[in-house]
């Protein structure tokens, strides 16, 4: 205690009264070296080099990969994959919002229908659902309003329609839960304030609740768009000619299995990369009122 | 005092409200003349906020009836039957009241200006340019014109509450309801909000203020009501209720708040 009390409040480096063992001007700071990290990095790089070498010298005809990369069948498959991703996702989001609102409705019939929908389509495998839609003609030979508008199911349920229904309706069940979570994340006070300025329930939902719920909804839905790109490949089993199925058709003929699978993989990666960038900007847009606050609060910290 | 009765701004008769088996309001009767400022005080859980929320139908009264500006709230009367109104009619009725909440409840995804012009443009379908002009002069009045492009989270509690008052006023209400407007504020920010409310009271606005600020009640209110356990125990001039309360429960409450 007594020694601390006798110290000057602020010792200065040029103060001759400072004892020699406390002078600091000539001292050098050396950051700690992490040898473990260097070792780990070296090992990983080595393993990586082996993999590269294996692929470079393996039985892969890279020329074939390049040759089929922009083949017409592959590009048509790519186009179909993208079209299906968009259509199925739009259907999924529309159904998701609809069933999320039904789920939260005070009407017990609407609520339980929404519950059943989510339970059924989340509870059965997607592949099974696709096969169910595709084979609908086995139980319903014709669809429509009898005597007025009827069509043979086989003509109506093309691979495109079966895939769209399968993927979209399945997606809707997941999106409904995401949307419901997003809506629940918005404080009740927000809708009370909206009603207090004379908004109807629908206007409140559209102008106040959904825009704020989007901040919570966008990241998981973004992930689901990305997984939808890849899920479309499941539709190859019901003859929808997306990219994987077209790649398969080609390698059944020329036996270049790995080369064509690599072509498909690169295209999937390309599409997913573009979508990830888009997701980033979308998230930024919908974090209005939250992102700014974060930077404002962080600023004084950085300055201090 | 202005005219009471049929010309009253708020006329509440035997209002009862239940939450499950708990009776939150045990028959509230109140006539609020136009231009009057009424402060409602009382311990928490006494039903003050519930009554306030019944007036603009954020809560539905289970018994009794409330008339606001001469119109029966929440129901259409056919003979002796009251038919509950739909969403659209309720929304229209709420236009008479402006409401200020304890937790401000500014729209978090909108700037100050957007918060204020949202109602007039979306609900009242007024012209944007005119609404913006009016919003800016209102903001000027509460000293926040420079915050027009700030988001709520960038504002202090006191600033948020002043914006919330402005948002309610932009709808040109005939009656302003304040639900504990200063209870969520840091002590040093209470004054700026009360100052705005003082100005509003002085401008002749009809106001019902649920509050713990006895000082504000003493200075700005025409009448003060003390509520306890779902009833209005005592109502009268600030002098009568705050200085010489007749009821022992009022005395105990005021002593507890002042100590």
XYZ file of C-alpha atoms in Angstrom, chain B residues 38-134:
97
model
C -57.744 14.032 -17.627
C -54.911 12.277 -15.818
C -55.525 8.749 -14.566
C -53.271 7.656 -11.727
C -53.183 4.469 -9.706
C -51.084 1.418 -8.848
C -50.021 -0.984 -11.614
C -52.664 -3.578 -12.405
C -55.451 -1.186 -11.442
C -56.918 -1.215 -14.971
C -55.832 2.281 -16.100
C -54.165 1.105 -19.318
C -56.907 -1.425 -20.031
C -59.545 1.313 -19.849
C -57.483 3.559 -22.106
C -57.128 0.733 -24.640
C -60.885 0.100 -24.560
C -61.472 3.683 -25.673
C -59.831 3.105 -29.069
C -60.858 -0.537 -29.144
C -57.393 -2.061 -28.842
C -59.213 -4.052 -26.150
C -62.854 -4.985 -26.454
C -65.057 -4.072 -23.477
C -67.088 -7.113 -22.358
C -69.959 -5.126 -20.820
C -71.168 -1.556 -20.998
C -70.456 0.865 -23.798
C -68.173 3.709 -24.760
C -69.059 6.592 -27.057
C -66.218 8.603 -28.575
C -67.101 11.843 -30.347
C -70.749 10.779 -30.280
C -70.156 7.416 -31.943
C -70.556 4.048 -30.201
C -67.169 2.326 -30.153
C -66.871 -1.139 -31.685
C -70.574 -1.798 -32.318
C -73.448 -0.906 -34.592
C -76.705 -0.502 -32.712
C -79.867 -1.976 -34.215
C -82.735 -1.557 -31.734
C -81.453 -3.074 -28.523
C -78.898 -5.273 -30.229
C -75.240 -4.360 -30.587
C -73.564 -5.874 -33.635
C -69.782 -6.016 -33.468
C -68.098 -3.945 -36.168
C -65.684 -5.353 -38.726
C -62.019 -4.541 -39.197
C -62.622 -1.698 -41.645
C -65.136 0.135 -39.443
C -62.952 -0.261 -36.355
C -60.025 1.194 -38.282
C -62.178 4.178 -39.291
C -63.337 4.737 -35.694
C -59.767 4.734 -34.431
C -59.017 7.792 -36.573
C -60.685 9.957 -33.908
C -58.058 8.979 -31.297
C -54.320 9.382 -31.381
C -52.437 7.032 -29.111
C -49.019 7.256 -27.482
C -47.554 4.081 -26.004
C -45.266 3.423 -23.086
C -42.745 1.657 -25.354
C -43.042 4.315 -28.146
C -43.722 1.636 -30.811
C -42.266 3.669 -33.658
C -42.146 1.629 -36.874
C -38.587 0.311 -36.690
C -38.075 0.021 -40.457
C -39.043 3.630 -41.161
C -37.289 6.936 -40.605
C -38.772 9.641 -38.399
C -40.462 11.346 -41.330
C -41.726 8.087 -42.818
C -43.220 7.155 -39.441
C -45.153 10.421 -39.332
C -46.418 10.506 -42.935
C -47.299 6.793 -43.122
C -50.796 7.165 -41.639
C -51.864 10.334 -43.456
C -50.708 8.923 -46.813
C -51.615 5.214 -46.538
C -54.768 5.517 -44.438
C -56.144 8.999 -45.087
C -54.950 9.099 -48.726
C -53.782 12.698 -48.378
C -51.362 14.300 -50.808
C -47.741 13.513 -50.024
C -46.354 17.018 -50.454
C -48.939 18.526 -48.151
C -48.423 15.782 -45.534
C -44.643 16.206 -45.578
C -44.994 19.973 -45.055
C -47.303 19.434 -42.127
